[in-house]
Amino acid sequence: MQTATRIPALDSTLRPLASRDFDYWKAHHLLVRAGFGGTPEEVRSLAAMGLDDAVDHLVDYRSIPAEPVAADTFDKDIMRPATTQERQAARRARTRGDEAALERFRRDRQRRQQADRRQMRAFQRWWLRRLIETERPLEEKMTLFWHGHFATGYRTIEDSYHMFQQNQLLRAQAVGNFRALTHAIVRDPAMLRYLNNNQNRRRAPNENLARELME
C-alpha cells in the first residue's frame, strides 16, 4: 500500500538557516518562494548546490542564458492611432453624410479590434509559457508581482502591444531599483491610458494617475 510523503514542518522563525540544514525540502521551499516550484529533478539539482550557491543561482539570474525577446515579437501597429489623412477622410465622410464610407471605417476598426484581441490571447499564452519554462524563475515571479502592484488591464487599454511593452518593462526592472521602476511606469503607454493620463490637459486636468501614485 502506497503512503503519502510527509513534508517536514518548516521553521517559522527568522533564525538564519545553517548550510548543513539545506536539504531537499528546504530547496523545495526556496523554489516555491523564489519561483513557482519545480520538478523533483529541479529541486534535487538546487539542493545539490548548497544553500549559498542555490540562493545566488536564483537571485543572480542574469548570468543564466534566457530566450531573447525581440521588439517585433508582437505587431505594434494593430491598434495604431489614425493617421492625419485617415482622420481627415473620416471628417469629410461625416460632413457629407457618406454612410458607406463611415461603415467602411467602422468595419476596419472592428477588424483591428478583433485582431488585437487575438494577439492579446497569443501574448497571454506566450507569457504563461515563460512562467512555466523559464530557467530564471525569480525574474518571472517578480514580473508577475509588479504586474499586480502596478495593475493595469486589457479591457481598459485595448492595445495588446502596449500590454506587451509594459510586461517587458516590468521584466527589465524585476529586481532593479524601485525609484527607477516607478519613474518608468508613470511614462508607460499602458499605464498612461489605464489611469486616464491621456485625457490630462492643462485646462482640464485629470488627476487619476497622480492620485493613484500618491496613494
CSV table of C-alpha atoms in Angstrom, one decimal:
chain,number,residue,atom,x,y,z
A,1,MET,CA,0.0,0.0,0.0
A,2,GLN,CA,1.4,3.4,-1.0
A,3,THR,CA,1.6,6.1,1.6
A,4,ALA,CA,1.8,9.8,1.0
A,5,THR,CA,5.1,11.5,1.5
A,6,ARG,CA,5.1,13.6,4.7
A,7,ILE,CA,6.5,17.1,4.1
A,8,PRO,CA,8.5,18.3,7.1
A,9,ALA,CA,7.3,21.3,9.0
A,10,LEU,CA,9.3,24.4,8.2
A,11,ASP,CA,11.0,26.5,10.9
A,12,SER,CA,8.8,29.6,11.2
A,13,THR,CA,11.4,31.7,13.0
A,14,LEU,CA,13.7,34.3,11.4
A,15,ARG,CA,16.8,32.4,12.5
A,16,PRO,CA,19.2,32.1,9.6
A,17,LEU,CA,19.3,28.6,8.1
A,18,ALA,CA,22.5,26.7,8.6
A,19,SER,CA,24.1,25.5,5.4
A,20,ARG,CA,24.1,21.9,6.7
A,21,ASP,CA,20.3,22.0,7.1
A,22,PHE,CA,19.7,22.9,3.5
A,23,ASP,CA,18.1,19.7,2.2
A,24,TYR,CA,15.5,18.6,-0.4
A,25,TRP,CA,12.6,20.2,1.3
A,26,LYS,CA,14.4,23.4,2.1
A,27,ALA,CA,15.3,23.6,-1.6
A,28,HIS,CA,11.7,22.9,-2.5
A,29,HIS,CA,10.5,25.7,-0.2
A,30,LEU,CA,13.1,28.1,-1.7
A,31,LEU,CA,12.0,27.3,-5.2
A,32,VAL,CA,8.4,28.0,-4.3
A,33,ARG,CA,9.2,31.3,-2.7
A,34,ALA,CA,11.6,32.5,-5.4
A,35,GLY,CA,9.7,31.0,-8.3
A,36,PHE,CA,6.7,28.7,-8.9
A,37,GLY,CA,8.0,25.4,-7.6
A,38,GLY,CA,9.8,22.8,-9.7
A,39,THR,CA,10.0,19.2,-10.7
A,40,PRO,CA,11.7,16.7,-8.3
A,41,GLU,CA,14.8,16.8,-10.6
A,42,GLU,CA,14.9,20.6,-10.4
A,43,VAL,CA,14.6,20.6,-6.6
A,44,ARG,CA,17.3,17.9,-6.2
A,45,SER,CA,19.6,20.0,-8.5
A,46,LEU,CA,19.1,23.1,-6.4
A,47,ALA,CA,19.6,21.2,-3.1
A,48,ALA,CA,22.9,19.8,-4.5
A,49,MET,CA,24.2,23.3,-5.0
A,50,GLY,CA,24.2,24.0,-1.3
A,51,LEU,CA,22.5,26.9,0.4
A,52,ASP,CA,24.6,29.9,-0.7
A,53,ASP,CA,25.1,28.8,-4.3
A,54,ALA,CA,21.3,27.9,-4.6
A,55,VAL,CA,20.4,31.4,-3.5
A,56,ASP,CA,23.0,33.0,-5.8
A,57,HIS,CA,21.7,30.9,-8.7
A,58,LEU,CA,18.1,32.2,-8.2
A,59,VAL,CA,18.9,35.8,-7.4
A,60,ASP,CA,21.8,36.5,-9.7
A,61,TYR,CA,19.8,35.1,-12.7
A,62,ARG,CA,21.2,37.4,-15.3
A,63,SER,CA,24.1,35.0,-15.6
A,64,ILE,CA,21.7,32.3,-16.8
A,65,PRO,CA,21.0,32.4,-20.6
A,66,ALA,CA,17.5,33.3,-21.4
A,67,GLU,CA,15.4,33.3,-24.6
A,68,PRO,CA,15.8,36.8,-26.1
A,69,VAL,CA,12.6,38.8,-26.6
A,70,ALA,CA,12.5,40.8,-29.9
A,71,ALA,CA,10.6,44.1,-30.0
A,72,ASP,CA,8.7,42.7,-33.0
A,73,THR,CA,7.5,39.5,-31.2
A,74,PHE,CA,4.1,41.1,-31.5
A,75,ASP,CA,2.6,43.5,-34.0
A,76,LYS,CA,2.7,47.1,-32.7
A,77,ASP,CA,0.5,48.6,-35.4
A,78,ILE,CA,-2.8,46.8,-35.0
A,79,MET,CA,-4.2,49.5,-32.8
A,80,ARG,CA,-2.1,52.4,-34.0
A,81,PRO,CA,-3.6,55.8,-34.0
A,82,ALA,CA,-5.3,57.0,-37.1
A,83,THR,CA,-3.1,59.0,-39.5
A,84,THR,CA,-3.8,62.6,-40.4
A,85,GLN,CA,-5.1,61.5,-43.7
A,86,GLU,CA,-7.4,58.9,-42.2
A,87,ARG,CA,-8.8,61.4,-39.7
A,88,GLN,CA,-9.4,63.9,-42.5
A,89,ALA,CA,-11.2,61.3,-44.6
A,90,ALA,CA,-13.4,60.4,-41.7
A,91,ARG,CA,-14.2,64.0,-41.0
A,92,ARG,CA,-15.2,64.6,-44.7
A,93,ALA,CA,-17.4,61.5,-44.6
A,94,ARG,CA,-19.2,62.7,-41.6
A,95,THR,CA,-19.6,66.2,-43.1
A,96,ARG,CA,-21.0,64.7,-46.3
A,97,GLY,CA,-23.1,62.1,-44.5
A,98,ASP,CA,-21.4,59.4,-46.5
A,99,GLU,CA,-22.7,56.4,-44.7
A,100,ALA,CA,-20.9,53.9,-47.0
A,101,ALA,CA,-17.6,55.4,-46.1
A,102,LEU,CA,-18.4,55.6,-42.4
A,103,GLU,CA,-19.4,52.0,-42.5
A,104,ARG,CA,-16.1,51.1,-44.0
A,105,PHE,CA,-14.3,52.9,-41.2
A,106,ARG,CA,-16.4,51.1,-38.6
A,107,ARG,CA,-15.7,47.7,-40.1
A,108,ASP,CA,-12.0,48.4,-40.3
A,109,ARG,CA,-12.0,49.4,-36.7
A,110,GLN,CA,-13.9,46.2,-35.7
A,111,ARG,CA,-11.5,44.1,-37.8
A,112,ARG,CA,-8.5,45.6,-36.0
A,113,GLN,CA,-10.1,45.2,-32.6
A,114,GLN,CA,-10.7,41.5,-33.3
A,115,ALA,CA,-7.1,41.1,-34.5
A,116,ASP,CA,-5.9,42.8,-31.3
A,117,ARG,CA,-7.9,40.5,-29.1
A,118,ARG,CA,-6.4,37.5,-30.9
A,119,GLN,CA,-2.9,39.0,-30.3
A,120,MET,CA,-3.7,39.6,-26.6
A,121,ARG,CA,-4.6,35.9,-26.2
A,122,ALA,CA,-1.3,35.0,-28.0
A,123,PHE,CA,0.6,37.3,-25.6
A,124,GLN,CA,-1.0,35.6,-22.6
A,125,ARG,CA,0.0,32.2,-23.9
A,126,TRP,CA,3.5,33.5,-24.6
A,127,TRP,CA,3.9,34.8,-21.0
A,128,LEU,CA,2.3,31.7,-19.5
A,129,ARG,CA,4.9,29.5,-21.3
A,130,ARG,CA,7.7,31.7,-19.9
A,131,LEU,CA,6.3,31.4,-16.4
A,132,ILE,CA,6.3,27.6,-16.8
A,133,GLU,CA,9.5,27.0,-18.7
A,134,THR,CA,11.9,29.8,-17.5
A,135,GLU,CA,15.3,29.0,-16.2
A,136,ARG,CA,15.1,32.3,-14.3
A,137,PRO,CA,12.0,31.8,-12.1
A,138,LEU,CA,12.7,34.8,-9.8
A,139,GLU,CA,12.6,37.1,-12.9
A,140,GLU,CA,9.2,35.9,-14.0
A,141,LYS,CA,7.8,35.8,-10.4
A,142,MET,CA,8.8,39.4,-9.8
A,143,THR,CA,7.5,40.4,-13.2
A,144,LEU,CA,4.1,38.9,-12.1
A,145,PHE,CA,4.4,40.7,-8.7
A,146,TRP,CA,4.9,44.1,-10.3
A,147,HIS,CA,2.1,43.4,-12.8
A,148,GLY,CA,-0.2,43.1,-9.7
A,149,HIS,CA,1.3,46.0,-7.9
A,150,PHE,CA,1.2,48.4,-10.8
A,151,ALA,CA,-2.1,47.0,-12.0
A,152,THR,CA,-3.5,47.6,-15.5
A,153,GLY,CA,-6.0,45.7,-17.6
A,154,TYR,CA,-6.5,45.0,-21.3
A,155,ARG,CA,-10.3,45.7,-21.2
A,156,THR,CA,-9.4,49.4,-20.4
A,157,ILE,CA,-6.3,49.7,-22.5
A,158,GLU,CA,-7.5,47.7,-25.6
A,159,ASP,CA,-4.0,47.6,-27.0
A,160,SER,CA,-2.2,44.3,-26.8
A,161,TYR,CA,1.2,45.7,-27.8
A,162,HIS,CA,1.1,48.3,-25.0
A,163,MET,CA,0.5,45.4,-22.6
A,164,PHE,CA,3.5,43.6,-24.1
A,165,GLN,CA,5.6,46.7,-23.7
A,166,GLN,CA,4.7,47.0,-20.1
A,167,ASN,CA,5.4,43.4,-19.5
A,168,GLN,CA,8.9,43.9,-20.9
A,169,LEU,CA,9.4,47.0,-18.7
A,170,LEU,CA,8.4,45.0,-15.6
A,171,ARG,CA,10.8,42.2,-16.5
A,172,ALA,CA,13.7,44.5,-17.2
A,173,GLN,CA,13.2,46.2,-13.7
A,174,ALA,CA,12.1,43.0,-11.9
A,175,VAL,CA,14.8,43.1,-9.2
A,176,GLY,CA,16.1,46.6,-10.0
A,177,ASN,CA,15.7,50.0,-8.4
A,178,PHE,CA,12.1,50.8,-7.2
A,179,ARG,CA,12.6,54.5,-7.9
A,180,ALA,CA,13.7,53.8,-11.5
A,181,LEU,CA,10.7,51.4,-12.0
A,182,THR,CA,8.2,54.0,-10.6
A,183,HIS,CA,9.8,56.7,-12.8
A,184,ALA,CA,9.4,54.4,-15.8
A,185,ILE,CA,5.9,53.1,-15.1
A,186,VAL,CA,4.3,56.6,-15.0
A,187,ARG,CA,5.6,57.1,-18.5
A,188,ASP,CA,4.4,53.7,-19.7
A,189,PRO,CA,1.8,53.9,-22.5
A,190,ALA,CA,-0.4,51.2,-21.0
A,191,MET,CA,-0.4,52.9,-17.5
A,192,LEU,CA,-1.0,56.3,-19.0
A,193,ARG,CA,-4.1,55.1,-20.7
A,194,TYR,CA,-5.3,52.8,-17.9
A,195,LEU,CA,-5.2,55.8,-15.4
A,196,ASN,CA,-6.6,58.3,-17.9
A,197,ASN,CA,-3.5,60.4,-18.2
A,198,ASN,CA,-4.1,60.5,-22.0
A,199,GLN,CA,-7.0,62.8,-21.0
A,200,ASN,CA,-4.9,65.0,-18.8
A,201,ARG,CA,-4.9,68.6,-20.2
A,202,ARG,CA,-3.6,71.9,-18.7
A,203,ARG,CA,-7.0,73.5,-18.8
A,204,ALA,CA,-8.8,70.2,-17.9
A,205,PRO,CA,-6.6,68.2,-15.6
A,206,ASN,CA,-7.2,64.5,-14.9
A,207,GLU,CA,-5.7,63.7,-11.5
A,208,ASN,CA,-6.3,59.9,-11.6
A,209,LEU,CA,-2.7,58.8,-12.3
A,210,ALA,CA,-1.2,61.3,-9.8
A,211,ARG,CA,-3.7,60.3,-7.1
A,212,GLU,CA,-3.1,56.6,-7.6
A,213,LEU,CA,0.7,57.1,-7.4
A,214,MET,CA,0.4,59.1,-4.2
A,215,GLU,CA,-1.9,56.5,-2.7
